[in-house]
Amino acid sequence: MSFACFVVTLQPISKNSLMKTDKKQNQYRINEQIRVREVRIVGESGSTVMPTRQALDMARQQGVDLVEISPNANPPVCRLIDYSKFLYQQKKRQKEMKAKQVKVEVKEIRFGPQTDEHDYQFKLKHAREFLEEGNKVRAYVFFRGRSILFKEQGEVLLLRFANDLEEVGKVESMPSLEGKKMFLYLAPKKAGVAKKSQQARDREASEAELKEQAKQQPKAAEIDAEAPANGGLLANAKISADALKKLTENAE
Protein backbone atom coordinates (compact mmCIF):
# COMPACT_ATOMS: atom_id res chain seq x y z
CA MET A 1 0.00 0.00 0.00
CA SER A 2 1.40 3.39 -0.98
CA PHE A 3 0.70 6.68 0.72
CA ALA A 4 0.68 10.10 -0.94
CA CYS A 5 2.34 12.88 0.95
CA PHE A 6 1.26 16.47 0.37
CA VAL A 7 3.36 19.42 1.46
CA VAL A 8 1.59 22.72 1.95
CA THR A 9 3.81 25.78 1.92
CA LEU A 10 2.46 28.80 3.75
CA GLN A 11 3.67 32.14 2.49
CA PRO A 12 4.36 34.53 5.36
CA ILE A 13 2.35 37.73 5.27
CA SER A 14 4.54 40.79 5.27
CA LYS A 15 4.22 42.98 8.34
CA ASN A 16 4.36 46.08 6.12
CA SER A 17 1.43 44.87 3.98
CA LEU A 18 -0.59 44.22 7.14
CA MET A 19 0.21 47.71 8.42
CA LYS A 20 -0.82 49.26 5.09
CA THR A 21 -4.12 47.36 5.10
CA ASP A 22 -4.83 48.33 8.70
CA LYS A 23 -3.96 51.94 7.98
CA LYS A 24 -6.34 52.03 5.00
CA GLN A 25 -9.10 50.37 6.99
CA ASN A 26 -8.66 52.66 10.00
CA GLN A 27 -8.23 56.00 8.25
CA TYR A 28 -11.94 56.70 8.85
CA ARG A 29 -13.79 56.27 12.13
CA ILE A 30 -17.05 54.35 11.89
CA ASN A 31 -20.03 53.57 14.13
CA GLU A 32 -19.09 53.38 17.86
CA GLN A 33 -15.60 54.76 17.10
CA ILE A 34 -17.27 58.15 16.63
CA ARG A 35 -17.49 59.56 20.17
CA VAL A 36 -18.55 63.16 19.62
CA ARG A 37 -21.87 64.48 20.90
CA GLU A 38 -23.39 65.34 17.53
CA VAL A 39 -22.60 64.94 13.83
CA ARG A 40 -23.69 66.41 10.51
CA ILE A 41 -25.22 63.79 8.22
CA VAL A 42 -24.85 64.55 4.50
CA GLY A 43 -26.73 62.82 1.72
CA GLU A 44 -28.59 63.36 -1.54
CA SER A 45 -31.33 65.32 0.23
CA GLY A 46 -28.91 67.73 1.93
CA SER A 47 -27.34 67.82 5.41
CA THR A 48 -28.74 67.57 8.93
CA VAL A 49 -27.15 68.01 12.35
CA MET A 50 -28.27 65.41 14.91
CA PRO A 51 -27.03 63.61 18.04
CA THR A 52 -24.52 60.85 17.29
CA ARG A 53 -26.69 58.28 19.05
CA GLN A 54 -29.61 59.10 16.75
CA ALA A 55 -27.35 58.84 13.69
CA LEU A 56 -26.17 55.39 14.85
CA ASP A 57 -29.77 54.25 15.24
CA MET A 58 -30.55 55.44 11.69
CA ALA A 59 -27.53 53.53 10.36
CA ARG A 60 -28.67 50.29 12.07
CA GLN A 61 -32.22 50.70 10.73
CA GLN A 62 -30.92 51.14 7.17
CA GLY A 63 -28.37 48.30 7.51
CA VAL A 64 -25.38 50.57 6.77
CA ASP A 65 -22.51 52.20 8.70
CA LEU A 66 -22.03 55.65 10.11
CA VAL A 67 -18.78 56.82 8.45
CA GLU A 68 -16.94 59.97 9.55
CA ILE A 69 -15.61 61.62 6.38
CA SER A 70 -14.57 65.05 7.74
CA PRO A 71 -13.45 64.85 11.38
CA ASN A 72 -12.12 68.42 11.56
CA ALA A 73 -15.46 70.03 10.72
CA ASN A 74 -17.66 71.39 13.49
CA PRO A 75 -19.61 69.19 13.98
CA PRO A 76 -17.83 66.30 12.18
CA VAL A 77 -19.39 65.34 8.83
CA CYS A 78 -20.61 61.75 8.43
CA ARG A 79 -22.36 59.62 5.83
CA LEU A 80 -24.76 56.71 6.15
CA ILE A 81 -23.19 54.16 3.80
CA ASP A 82 -21.79 50.65 3.70
CA TYR A 83 -18.15 51.05 4.77
CA SER A 84 -16.71 48.57 2.23
CA LYS A 85 -18.63 50.35 -0.55
CA PHE A 86 -17.36 53.69 0.73
CA LEU A 87 -13.72 52.47 0.59
CA TYR A 88 -14.28 51.17 -2.93
CA GLN A 89 -15.66 54.54 -4.06
CA GLN A 90 -12.67 56.35 -2.52
CA LYS A 91 -10.21 54.03 -4.25
CA LYS A 92 -12.01 54.44 -7.58
CA ARG A 93 -12.02 58.24 -7.24
CA GLN A 94 -8.29 58.31 -6.49
CA LYS A 95 -7.62 56.10 -9.50
CA GLU A 96 -9.60 58.43 -11.78
CA MET A 97 -7.80 61.49 -10.43
CA LYS A 98 -4.43 59.83 -10.99
CA ALA A 99 -5.41 58.96 -14.58
CA LYS A 100 -6.36 62.59 -15.26
CA GLN A 101 -3.04 63.94 -14.04
CA VAL A 102 -0.82 65.04 -16.91
CA LYS A 103 2.65 63.56 -16.74
CA VAL A 104 5.16 66.33 -17.40
CA GLU A 105 8.50 65.25 -18.80
CA VAL A 106 11.71 67.26 -18.98
CA LYS A 107 13.23 67.23 -22.46
CA GLU A 108 16.88 68.15 -22.96
CA ILE A 109 18.28 70.29 -25.76
CA ARG A 110 22.07 70.44 -26.05
CA PHE A 111 24.09 73.18 -27.72
CA GLY A 112 27.74 73.90 -28.29
CA PRO A 113 29.10 77.42 -27.66
CA GLN A 114 29.45 77.93 -31.44
CA THR A 115 26.30 76.23 -32.74
CA ASP A 116 25.61 77.09 -36.39
CA GLU A 117 22.31 78.61 -37.52
CA HIS A 118 20.96 75.47 -39.20
CA ASP A 119 21.53 73.34 -36.09
CA TYR A 120 20.03 76.10 -33.90
CA GLN A 121 16.82 76.27 -35.96
CA PHE A 122 16.53 72.47 -35.94
CA LYS A 123 16.74 72.34 -32.14
CA LEU A 124 14.45 75.35 -31.77
CA LYS A 125 11.76 73.50 -33.75
CA HIS A 126 11.99 70.44 -31.49
CA ALA A 127 11.91 72.56 -28.32
CA ARG A 128 8.77 74.31 -29.58
CA GLU A 129 7.10 70.92 -30.15
CA PHE A 130 8.08 69.75 -26.65
CA LEU A 131 6.58 72.86 -25.02
CA GLU A 132 3.39 72.67 -27.10
CA GLU A 133 2.96 69.06 -25.90
CA GLY A 134 3.09 70.30 -22.29
CA ASN A 135 6.65 69.18 -21.48
CA LYS A 136 9.40 71.21 -19.86
CA VAL A 137 12.65 71.95 -21.66
CA ARG A 138 16.13 72.01 -20.16
CA ALA A 139 18.49 73.60 -22.65
CA TYR A 140 22.19 73.70 -21.95
CA VAL A 141 25.46 74.68 -23.58
CA PHE A 142 28.30 72.21 -23.04
CA PHE A 143 31.77 73.74 -22.87
CA ARG A 144 34.44 71.25 -23.88
CA GLY A 145 38.05 71.99 -22.88
CA ARG A 146 39.10 75.57 -23.56
CA SER A 147 35.69 76.47 -24.99
CA ILE A 148 34.76 77.54 -21.43
CA LEU A 149 36.35 80.85 -22.45
CA PHE A 150 33.26 81.44 -24.61
CA LYS A 151 30.74 81.21 -21.75
CA GLU A 152 29.36 84.69 -22.57
CA GLN A 153 28.67 83.43 -26.09
CA GLY A 154 26.76 80.47 -24.62
CA GLU A 155 24.69 82.76 -22.40
CA VAL A 156 23.74 84.92 -25.38
CA LEU A 157 22.69 81.79 -27.29
CA LEU A 158 20.44 80.59 -24.44
CA LEU A 159 18.85 84.02 -24.03
CA ARG A 160 18.10 84.11 -27.75
CA PHE A 161 16.65 80.60 -27.44
CA ALA A 162 14.32 81.73 -24.63
CA ASN A 163 13.23 84.81 -26.60
CA ASP A 164 12.43 82.75 -29.73
CA LEU A 165 10.24 80.43 -27.63
CA GLU A 166 8.44 83.25 -25.83
CA GLU A 167 5.14 82.34 -27.54
CA VAL A 168 4.95 78.85 -26.03
CA GLY A 169 7.33 78.82 -23.07
CA LYS A 170 8.24 80.83 -19.99
CA VAL A 171 11.63 80.99 -18.34
CA GLU A 172 11.80 79.18 -15.00
CA SER A 173 15.43 80.08 -14.35
CA MET A 174 17.90 82.28 -16.20
CA PRO A 175 21.11 80.79 -17.68
CA SER A 176 23.41 79.55 -14.93
CA LEU A 177 26.79 77.83 -15.15
CA GLU A 178 27.13 74.47 -13.39
CA GLY A 179 30.54 72.96 -13.96
CA LYS A 180 31.07 72.74 -17.73
CA LYS A 181 27.37 73.21 -18.55
CA MET A 182 25.22 76.34 -18.66
CA PHE A 183 21.54 75.54 -18.11
CA LEU A 184 18.29 77.29 -19.03
CA TYR A 185 14.93 75.92 -17.86
CA LEU A 186 11.67 76.57 -19.75
CA ALA A 187 8.13 75.59 -18.78
CA PRO A 188 5.13 75.41 -21.14
CA LYS A 189 2.69 78.30 -21.16
CA LYS A 190 -1.00 77.64 -20.60
CA ALA A 191 -3.19 77.54 -23.68
CA GLY A 192 -4.69 80.90 -24.59
CA VAL A 193 -2.03 83.06 -22.92
CA ALA A 194 0.81 82.56 -25.37
CA LYS A 195 2.61 85.78 -26.24
CA LYS A 196 4.20 86.29 -29.64
CA SER A 197 7.90 87.02 -29.66
CA GLN A 198 9.34 90.10 -31.34
CA GLN A 199 10.84 87.87 -34.01
CA ALA A 200 7.43 86.39 -34.83
CA ARG A 201 5.80 89.83 -34.90
CA ASP A 202 8.50 91.15 -37.27
CA ARG A 203 8.09 88.11 -39.51
CA GLU A 204 4.30 88.56 -39.69
CA ALA A 205 4.70 92.27 -40.46
CA SER A 206 7.16 91.47 -43.25
CA GLU A 207 4.83 88.83 -44.74
CA ALA A 208 1.89 91.26 -44.62
CA GLU A 209 3.96 93.92 -46.42
CA LEU A 210 4.96 91.45 -49.17
CA LYS A 211 1.33 90.41 -49.64
CA GLU A 212 0.28 94.06 -49.95
CA GLN A 213 2.99 94.66 -52.55
CA ALA A 214 1.83 91.60 -54.49
CA LYS A 215 -1.74 92.97 -54.51
CA GLN A 216 -0.58 96.38 -55.79
CA GLN A 217 1.45 94.95 -58.71
CA PRO A 218 -1.55 93.72 -60.79
CA LYS A 219 -3.27 97.11 -60.33
CA ALA A 220 -0.18 98.91 -61.57
CA ALA A 221 -0.02 96.56 -64.58
CA GLU A 222 -3.67 97.28 -65.41
CA ILE A 223 -3.07 101.04 -65.28
CA ASP A 224 -0.04 100.70 -67.59
CA ALA A 225 -2.06 98.58 -70.02
CA GLU A 226 -4.90 101.09 -70.13
CA ALA A 227 -2.65 104.12 -70.43
CA PRO A 228 -2.11 103.99 -74.25
CA ALA A 229 -5.84 103.63 -74.84
CA ASN A 230 -6.91 106.41 -72.49
CA GLY A 231 -4.09 108.87 -72.92
CA GLY A 232 -2.64 108.06 -76.39
CA LEU A 233 -3.42 109.29 -79.92
CA LEU A 234 -6.64 107.26 -80.17
CA ALA A 235 -8.00 108.90 -77.06
CA ASN A 236 -7.16 112.36 -78.36
CA ALA A 237 -8.77 111.58 -81.74
CA LYS A 238 -11.95 110.40 -80.00
CA ILE A 239 -12.12 113.55 -77.85
CA SER A 240 -11.62 115.77 -80.94
CA ALA A 241 -14.39 113.95 -82.85
CA ASP A 242 -16.80 114.35 -79.92
CA ALA A 243 -15.99 118.04 -79.63
CA LEU A 244 -16.50 118.60 -83.39
CA LYS A 245 -19.85 116.80 -83.28
CA LYS A 246 -21.01 118.94 -80.36
CA LEU A 247 -19.97 122.17 -82.14
CA THR A 248 -21.90 121.11 -85.28
CA GLU A 249 -25.03 120.43 -83.24
CA ASN A 250 -24.80 123.82 -81.55
CA ALA A 251 -24.38 125.59 -84.92
CA GLU A 252 -27.53 123.93 -86.28
PDB file of N, CA and C in Angstrom, residues 91-168:
ATOM      1  N   LYS A  91     -11.300  54.581  -3.446  1.00  0.00           N
ATOM      2  CA  LYS A  91     -10.212  54.033  -4.253  1.00  0.00           C
ATOM      3  C   LYS A  91     -10.428  54.323  -5.736  1.00  0.00           C
ATOM      4  N   LYS A  92     -11.676  54.175  -6.181  1.00  0.00           N
ATOM      5  CA  LYS A  92     -12.010  54.438  -7.585  1.00  0.00           C
ATOM      6  C   LYS A  92     -11.795  55.905  -7.931  1.00  0.00           C
ATOM      7  N   ARG A  93     -12.190  56.808  -7.008  1.00  0.00           N
ATOM      8  CA  ARG A  93     -12.023  58.235  -7.241  1.00  0.00           C
ATOM      9  C   ARG A  93     -10.542  58.608  -7.337  1.00  0.00           C
ATOM     10  N   GLN A  94      -9.723  58.041  -6.460  1.00  0.00           N
ATOM     11  CA  GLN A  94      -8.287  58.314  -6.485  1.00  0.00           C
ATOM     12  C   GLN A  94      -7.653  57.813  -7.777  1.00  0.00           C
ATOM     13  N   LYS A  95      -8.133  56.666  -8.250  1.00  0.00           N
ATOM     14  CA  LYS A  95      -7.620  56.103  -9.501  1.00  0.00           C
ATOM     15  C   LYS A  95      -7.958  57.009 -10.681  1.00  0.00           C
ATOM     16  N   GLU A  96      -9.178  57.532 -10.702  1.00  0.00           N
ATOM     17  CA  GLU A  96      -9.600  58.429 -11.780  1.00  0.00           C
ATOM     18  C   GLU A  96      -8.806  59.727 -11.754  1.00  0.00           C
ATOM     19  N   MET A  97      -8.574  60.255 -10.560  1.00  0.00           N
ATOM     20  CA  MET A  97      -7.799  61.493 -10.428  1.00  0.00           C
ATOM     21  C   MET A  97      -6.363  61.290 -10.900  1.00  0.00           C
ATOM     22  N   LYS A  98      -5.802  60.134 -10.574  1.00  0.00           N
ATOM     23  CA  LYS A  98      -4.434  59.835 -10.992  1.00  0.00           C
ATOM     24  C   LYS A  98      -4.345  59.711 -12.506  1.00  0.00           C
ATOM     25  N   ALA A  99      -5.388  59.127 -13.120  1.00  0.00           N
ATOM     26  CA  ALA A  99      -5.409  58.961 -14.579  1.00  0.00           C
ATOM     27  C   ALA A  99      -5.512  60.300 -15.291  1.00  0.00           C
ATOM     28  N   LYS A 100      -6.178  61.272 -14.638  1.00  0.00           N
ATOM     29  CA  LYS A 100      -6.361  62.587 -15.262  1.00  0.00           C
ATOM     30  C   LYS A 100      -5.126  63.474 -15.143  1.00  0.00           C
ATOM     31  N   GLN A 101      -4.237  63.129 -14.222  1.00  0.00           N
ATOM     32  CA  GLN A 101      -3.043  63.944 -14.040  1.00  0.00           C
ATOM     33  C   GLN A 101      -2.150  63.841 -15.271  1.00  0.00           C
ATOM     34  N   VAL A 102      -1.690  64.989 -15.739  1.00  0.00           N
ATOM     35  CA  VAL A 102      -0.822  65.041 -16.914  1.00  0.00           C
ATOM     36  C   VAL A 102       0.618  64.827 -16.472  1.00  0.00           C
ATOM     37  N   LYS A 103       1.256  63.848 -17.076  1.00  0.00           N
ATOM     38  CA  LYS A 103       2.648  63.564 -16.745  1.00  0.00           C
ATOM     39  C   LYS A 103       3.547  64.524 -17.516  1.00  0.00           C
ATOM     40  N   VAL A 104       4.277  65.346 -16.786  1.00  0.00           N
ATOM     41  CA  VAL A 104       5.161  66.331 -17.404  1.00  0.00           C
ATOM     42  C   VAL A 104       6.573  65.772 -17.445  1.00  0.00           C
ATOM     43  N   GLU A 105       7.133  65.717 -18.635  1.00  0.00           N
ATOM     44  CA  GLU A 105       8.504  65.245 -18.803  1.00  0.00           C
ATOM     45  C   GLU A 105       9.429  66.433 -19.043  1.00  0.00           C
ATOM     46  N   VAL A 106      10.698  66.236 -18.735  1.00  0.00           N
ATOM     47  CA  VAL A 106      11.713  67.259 -18.976  1.00  0.00           C
ATOM     48  C   VAL A 106      12.552  66.797 -20.164  1.00  0.00           C
ATOM     49  N   LYS A 107      12.483  67.559 -21.254  1.00  0.00           N
ATOM     50  CA  LYS A 107      13.227  67.232 -22.464  1.00  0.00           C
ATOM     51  C   LYS A 107      14.505  68.075 -22.506  1.00  0.00           C
ATOM     52  N   GLU A 108      15.591  67.454 -22.930  1.00  0.00           N
ATOM     53  CA  GLU A 108      16.881  68.146 -22.964  1.00  0.00           C
ATOM     54  C   GLU A 108      17.234  68.559 -24.382  1.00  0.00           C
ATOM     55  N   ILE A 109      17.755  69.763 -24.496  1.00  0.00           N
ATOM     56  CA  ILE A 109      18.279  70.287 -25.762  1.00  0.00           C
ATOM     57  C   ILE A 109      19.719  70.708 -25.505  1.00  0.00           C
ATOM     58  N   ARG A 110      20.643  70.162 -26.272  1.00  0.00           N
ATOM     59  CA  ARG A 110      22.069  70.437 -26.050  1.00  0.00           C
ATOM     60  C   ARG A 110      22.630  71.306 -27.167  1.00  0.00           C
ATOM     61  N   PHE A 111      23.403  72.306 -26.784  1.00  0.00           N
ATOM     62  CA  PHE A 111      24.087  73.183 -27.722  1.00  0.00           C
ATOM     63  C   PHE A 111      25.586  73.164 -27.457  1.00  0.00           C
ATOM     64  N   GLY A 112      26.333  73.574 -28.462  1.00  0.00           N
ATOM     65  CA  GLY A 112      27.738  73.898 -28.288  1.00  0.00           C
ATOM     66  C   GLY A 112      27.862  75.413 -28.242  1.00  0.00           C
ATOM     67  N   PRO A 113      28.956  75.959 -27.739  1.00  0.00           N
ATOM     68  CA  PRO A 113      29.097  77.425 -27.658  1.00  0.00           C
ATOM     69  C   PRO A 113      29.104  78.107 -29.020  1.00  0.00           C
ATOM     70  N   GLN A 114      29.403  77.345 -30.085  1.00  0.00           N
ATOM     71  CA  GLN A 114      29.448  77.929 -31.436  1.00  0.00           C
ATOM     72  C   GLN A 114      28.522  77.147 -32.375  1.00  0.00           C
ATOM     73  N   THR A 115      27.292  76.945 -31.929  1.00  0.00           N
ATOM     74  CA  THR A 115      26.296  76.227 -32.736  1.00  0.00           C
ATOM     75  C   THR A 115      25.952  77.026 -33.986  1.00  0.00           C
ATOM     76  N   ASP A 116      25.933  76.360 -35.159  1.00  0.00           N
ATOM     77  CA  ASP A 116      25.607  77.095 -36.388  1.00  0.00           C
ATOM     78  C   ASP A 116      24.099  77.314 -36.484  1.00  0.00           C
ATOM     79  N   GLU A 117      23.700  78.175 -37.404  1.00  0.00           N
ATOM     80  CA  GLU A 117      22.308  78.608 -37.521  1.00  0.00           C
ATOM     81  C   GLU A 117      21.372  77.454 -37.877  1.00  0.00           C
ATOM     82  N   HIS A 118      21.818  76.584 -38.776  1.00  0.00           N
ATOM     83  CA  HIS A 118      20.959  75.468 -39.199  1.00  0.00           C
ATOM     84  C   HIS A 118      20.669  74.537 -38.021  1.00  0.00           C
ATOM     85  N   ASP A 119      21.696  74.211 -37.252  1.00  0.00           N
ATOM     86  CA  ASP A 119      21.530  73.344 -36.093  1.00  0.00           C
ATOM     87  C   ASP A 119      20.665  74.024 -35.034  1.00  0.00           C
ATOM     88  N   TYR A 120      20.835  75.335 -34.873  1.00  0.00           N
ATOM     89  CA  TYR A 120      20.033  76.095 -33.901  1.00  0.00           C
ATOM     90  C   TYR A 120      18.553  76.041 -34.260  1.00  0.00           C
ATOM     91  N   GLN A 121      18.220  76.282 -35.525  1.00  0.00           N
ATOM     92  CA  GLN A 121      16.823  76.271 -35.959  1.00  0.00           C
ATOM     93  C   GLN A 121      16.213  74.883 -35.826  1.00  0.00           C
ATOM     94  N   PHE A 122      17.000  73.851 -36.074  1.00  0.00           N
ATOM     95  CA  PHE A 122      16.534  72.470 -35.944  1.00  0.00           C
ATOM     96  C   PHE A 122      16.146  72.172 -34.492  1.00  0.00           C
ATOM     97  N   LYS A 123      17.000  72.583 -33.552  1.00  0.00           N
ATOM     98  CA  LYS A 123      16.735  72.338 -32.138  1.00  0.00           C
ATOM     99  C   LYS A 123      15.630  73.252 -31.606  1.00  0.00           C
ATOM    100  N   LEU A 124      15.540  74.441 -32.156  1.00  0.00           N
ATOM    101  CA  LEU A 124      14.454  75.354 -31.773  1.00  0.00           C
ATOM    102  C   LEU A 124      13.093  74.755 -32.141  1.00  0.00           C
ATOM    103  N   LYS A 125      13.006  74.135 -33.302  1.00  0.00           N
ATOM    104  CA  LYS A 125      11.765  73.505 -33.750  1.00  0.00           C
ATOM    105  C   LYS A 125      11.350  72.389 -32.794  1.00  0.00           C
ATOM    106  N   HIS A 126      12.309  71.546 -32.399  1.00  0.00           N
ATOM    107  CA  HIS A 126      11.992  70.440 -31.490  1.00  0.00           C
ATOM    108  C   HIS A 126      11.584  70.960 -30.111  1.00  0.00           C
ATOM    109  N   ALA A 127      12.256  71.998 -29.634  1.00  0.00           N
ATOM    110  CA  ALA A 127      11.910  72.563 -28.325  1.00  0.00           C
ATOM    111  C   ALA A 127      10.501  73.136 -28.348  1.00  0.00           C
ATOM    112  N   ARG A 128      10.122  73.771 -29.445  1.00  0.00           N
ATOM    113  CA  ARG A 128       8.767  74.307 -29.583  1.00  0.00           C
ATOM    114  C   ARG A 128       7.732  73.180 -29.505  1.00  0.00           C
ATOM    115  N   GLU A 129       8.018  72.069 -30.172  1.00  0.00           N
ATOM    116  CA  GLU A 129       7.101  70.916 -30.146  1.00  0.00           C
ATOM    117  C   GLU A 129       6.975  70.357 -28.729  1.00  0.00           C
ATOM    118  N   PHE A 130       8.108  70.269 -28.021  1.00  0.00           N
ATOM    119  CA  PHE A 130       8.080  69.752 -26.648  1.00  0.00           C
ATOM    120  C   PHE A 130       7.191  70.615 -25.757  1.00  0.00           C
ATOM    121  N   LEU A 131       7.344  71.928 -25.860  1.00  0.00           N
ATOM    122  CA  LEU A 131       6.576  72.856 -25.023  1.00  0.00           C
ATOM    123  C   LEU A 131       5.094  72.818 -25.372  1.00  0.00           C
ATOM    124  N   GLU A 132       4.787  72.730 -26.669  1.00  0.00           N
ATOM    125  CA  GLU A 132       3.385  72.671 -27.096  1.00  0.00           C
ATOM    126  C   GLU A 132       2.716  71.389 -26.612  1.00  0.00           C
ATOM    127  N   GLU A 133       3.499  70.325 -26.407  1.00  0.00           N
ATOM    128  CA  GLU A 133       2.958  69.062 -25.898  1.00  0.00           C
ATOM    129  C   GLU A 133       2.796  69.080 -24.385  1.00  0.00           C
ATOM    130  N   GLY A 134       3.239  70.186 -23.737  1.00  0.00           N
ATOM    131  CA  GLY A 134       3.094  70.299 -22.291  1.00  0.00           C
ATOM    132  C   GLY A 134       4.302  69.858 -21.499  1.00  0.00           C
ATOM    133  N   ASN A 135       5.432  69.597 -22.166  1.00  0.00           N
ATOM    134  CA  ASN A 135       6.647  69.178 -21.480  1.00  0.00           C
ATOM    135  C   ASN A 135       7.541  70.369 -21.162  1.00  0.00           C
ATOM    136  N   LYS A 136       8.406  70.194 -20.176  1.00  0.00           N
ATOM    137  CA  LYS A 136       9.396  71.214 -19.861  1.00  0.00           C
ATOM    138  C   LYS A 136      10.638  70.988 -20.722  1.00  0.00           C
ATOM    139  N   VAL A 137      11.430  72.035 -20.860  1.00  0.00           N
ATOM    140  CA  VAL A 137      12.650  71.954 -21.661  1.00  0.00           C
ATOM    141  C   VAL A 137      13.828  72.427 -20.817  1.00  0.00           C
ATOM    142  N   ARG A 138      14.875  71.613 -20.803  1.00  0.00           N
ATOM    143  CA  ARG A 138      16.128  72.007 -20.158  1.00  0.00           C
ATOM    144  C   ARG A 138      17.179  72.123 -21.257  1.00  0.00           C
ATOM    145  N   ALA A 139      17.484  73.343 -21.618  1.00  0.00           N
ATOM    146  CA  ALA A 139      18.486  73.599 -22.653  1.00  0.00           C
ATOM    147  C   ALA A 139      19.811  73.914 -21.983  1.00  0.00           C
ATOM    148  N   TYR A 140      20.883  73.411 -22.548  1.00  0.00           N
ATOM    149  CA  TYR A 140      22.191  73.705 -21.954  1.00  0.00           C
ATOM    150  C   TYR A 140      23.270  73.770 -23.034  1.00  0.00           C
ATOM    151  N   VAL A 141      24.281  74.557 -22.727  1.00  0.00           N
ATOM    152  CA  VAL A 141      25.461  74.679 -23.578  1.00  0.00           C
ATOM    153  C   VAL A 141      26.592  73.932 -22.887  1.00  0.00           C
ATOM    154  N   PHE A 142      27.200  73.000 -23.605  1.00  0.00           N
ATOM    155  CA  PHE A 142      28.297  72.212 -23.035  1.00  0.00           C
ATOM    156  C   PHE A 142      29.620  72.798 -23.514  1.00  0.00           C
ATOM    157  N   PHE A 143      30.459  73.150 -22.555  1.00  0.00           N
ATOM    158  CA  PHE A 143      31.768  73.738 -22.867  1.00  0.00           C
ATOM    159  C   PHE A 143      32.833  72.656 -22.731  1.00  0.00           C
ATOM    160  N   ARG A 144      33.430  72.296 -23.864  1.00  0.00           N
ATOM    161  CA  ARG A 144      34.443  71.251 -23.879  1.00  0.00           C
ATOM    162  C   ARG A 144      35.848  71.888 -23.884  1.00  0.00           C
ATOM    163  N   GLY A 145      36.676  71.509 -22.919  1.00  0.00           N
ATOM    164  CA  GLY A 145      38.055  71.994 -22.878  1.00  0.00           C
ATOM    165  C   GLY A 145      38.135  73.502 -22.727  1.00  0.00           C
ATOM    166  N   ARG A 146      38.863  74.127 -23.640  1.00  0.00           N
ATOM    167  CA  ARG A 146      39.097  75.573 -23.563  1.00  0.00           C
ATOM    168  C   ARG A 146      37.908  76.393 -24.044  1.00  0.00           C
ATOM    169  N   SER A 147      36.858  75.718 -24.527  1.00  0.00           N
ATOM    170  CA  SER A 147      35.689  76.465 -24.989  1.00  0.00           C
ATOM    171  C   SER A 147      34.964  77.164 -23.845  1.00  0.00           C
ATOM    172  N   ILE A 148      35.345  76.852 -22.584  1.00  0.00           N
ATOM    173  CA  ILE A 148      34.761  77.537 -21.434  1.00  0.00           C
ATOM    174  C   ILE A 148      35.039  79.034 -21.490  1.00  0.00           C
ATOM    175  N   LEU A 149      36.037  79.428 -22.280  1.00  0.00           N
ATOM    176  CA  LEU A 149      36.352  80.854 -22.451  1.00  0.00           C
ATOM    177  C   LEU A 149      35.217  81.588 -23.163  1.00  0.00           C
ATOM    178  N   PHE A 150      34.348  80.825 -23.857  1.00  0.00           N
ATOM    179  CA  PHE A 150      33.256  81.441 -24.613  1.00  0.00           C
ATOM    180  C   PHE A 150      31.930  81.337 -23.857  1.00  0.00           C
ATOM    181  N   LYS A 151      31.973  81.367 -22.524  1.00  0.00           N
ATOM    182  CA  LYS A 151      30.739  81.209 -21.747  1.00  0.00           C
ATOM    183  C   LYS A 151      29.745  82.350 -21.992  1.00  0.00           C
ATOM    184  N   GLU A 152      30.269  83.579 -22.256  1.00  0.00           N
ATOM    185  CA  GLU A 152      29.359  84.694 -22.569  1.00  0.00           C
ATOM    186  C   GLU A 152      28.598  84.408 -23.858  1.00  0.00           C
ATOM    187  N   GLN A 153      29.297  83.781 -24.818  1.00  0.00           N
ATOM    188  CA  GLN A 153      28.668  83.426 -26.088  1.00  0.00           C
ATOM    189  C   GLN A 153      27.556  82.400 -25.862  1.00  0.00           C
ATOM    190  N   GLY A 154      27.782  81.458 -24.946  1.00  0.00           N
ATOM    191  CA  GLY A 154      26.764  80.466 -24.616  1.00  0.00           C
ATOM    192  C   GLY A 154      25.563  81.102 -23.943  1.00  0.00           C
ATOM    193  N   GLU A 155      25.792  82.078 -23.084  1.00  0.00           N
ATOM    194  CA  GLU A 155      24.692  82.759 -22.396  1.00  0.00           C
ATOM    195  C   GLU A 155      23.823  83.519 -23.391  1.00  0.00           C
ATOM    196  N   VAL A 156      24.480  84.190 -24.350  1.00  0.00           N
ATOM    197  CA  VAL A 156      23.736  84.922 -25.376  1.00  0.00           C
ATOM    198  C   VAL A 156      22.877  83.960 -26.195  1.00  0.00           C
ATOM    199  N   LEU A 157      23.428  82.787 -26.508  1.00  0.00           N
ATOM    200  CA  LEU A 157      22.688  81.789 -27.290  1.00  0.00           C
ATOM    201  C   LEU A 157      21.438  81.321 -26.534  1.00  0.00           C
ATOM    202  N   LEU A 158      21.577  81.060 -25.240  1.00  0.00           N
ATOM    203  CA  LEU A 158      20.443  80.591 -24.445  1.00  0.00           C
ATOM    204  C   LEU A 158      19.379  81.669 -24.288  1.00  0.00           C
ATOM    205  N   LEU A 159      19.811  82.923 -24.147  1.00  0.00           N
ATOM    206  CA  LEU A 159      18.848  84.023 -24.035  1.00  0.00           C
ATOM    207  C   LEU A 159      18.076  84.206 -25.342  1.00  0.00           C
ATOM    208  N   ARG A 160      18.780  84.041 -26.452  1.00  0.00           N
ATOM    209  CA  ARG A 160      18.103  84.107 -27.754  1.00  0.00           C
ATOM    210  C   ARG A 160      17.100  82.957 -27.873  1.00  0.00           C
ATOM    211  N   PHE A 161      17.496  81.790 -27.413  1.00  0.00           N
ATOM    212  CA  PHE A 161      16.647  80.596 -27.442  1.00  0.00           C
ATOM    213  C   PHE A 161      15.362  80.849 -26.656  1.00  0.00           C
ATOM    214  N   ALA A 162      15.493  81.432 -25.468  1.00  0.00           N
ATOM    215  CA  ALA A 162      14.323  81.732 -24.628  1.00  0.00           C
ATOM    216  C   ALA A 162      13.423  82.753 -25.301  1.00  0.00           C
ATOM    217  N   ASN A 163      14.017  83.758 -25.939  1.00  0.00           N
ATOM    218  CA  ASN A 163      13.231  84.806 -26.602  1.00  0.00           C
ATOM    219  C   ASN A 163      12.460  84.240 -27.799  1.00  0.00           C
ATOM    220  N   ASP A 164      13.085  83.334 -28.559  1.00  0.00           N
ATOM    221  CA  ASP A 164      12.433  82.753 -29.730  1.00  0.00           C
ATOM    222  C   ASP A 164      11.288  81.811 -29.345  1.00  0.00           C
ATOM    223  N   LEU A 165      11.303  81.329 -28.103  1.00  0.00           N
ATOM    224  CA  LEU A 165      10.243  80.433 -27.630  1.00  0.00           C
ATOM    225  C   LEU A 165       9.255  81.141 -26.711  1.00  0.00           C
ATOM    226  N   GLU A 166       9.273  82.461 -26.731  1.00  0.00           N
ATOM    227  CA  GLU A 166       8.436  83.249 -25.828  1.00  0.00           C
ATOM    228  C   GLU A 166       6.952  82.985 -26.028  1.00  0.00           C
ATOM    229  N   GLU A 167       6.563  82.594 -27.252  1.00  0.00           N
ATOM    230  CA  GLU A 167       5.138  82.336 -27.540  1.00  0.00           C
ATOM    231  C   GLU A 167       4.603  81.144 -26.758  1.00  0.00           C
ATOM    232  N   VAL A 168       5.427  80.116 -26.597  1.00  0.00           N
ATOM    233  CA  VAL A 168       4.946  78.851 -26.033  1.00  0.00           C
ATOM    234  C   VAL A 168       5.584  78.483 -24.699  1.00  0.00           C
TER     235      VAL A 168
END
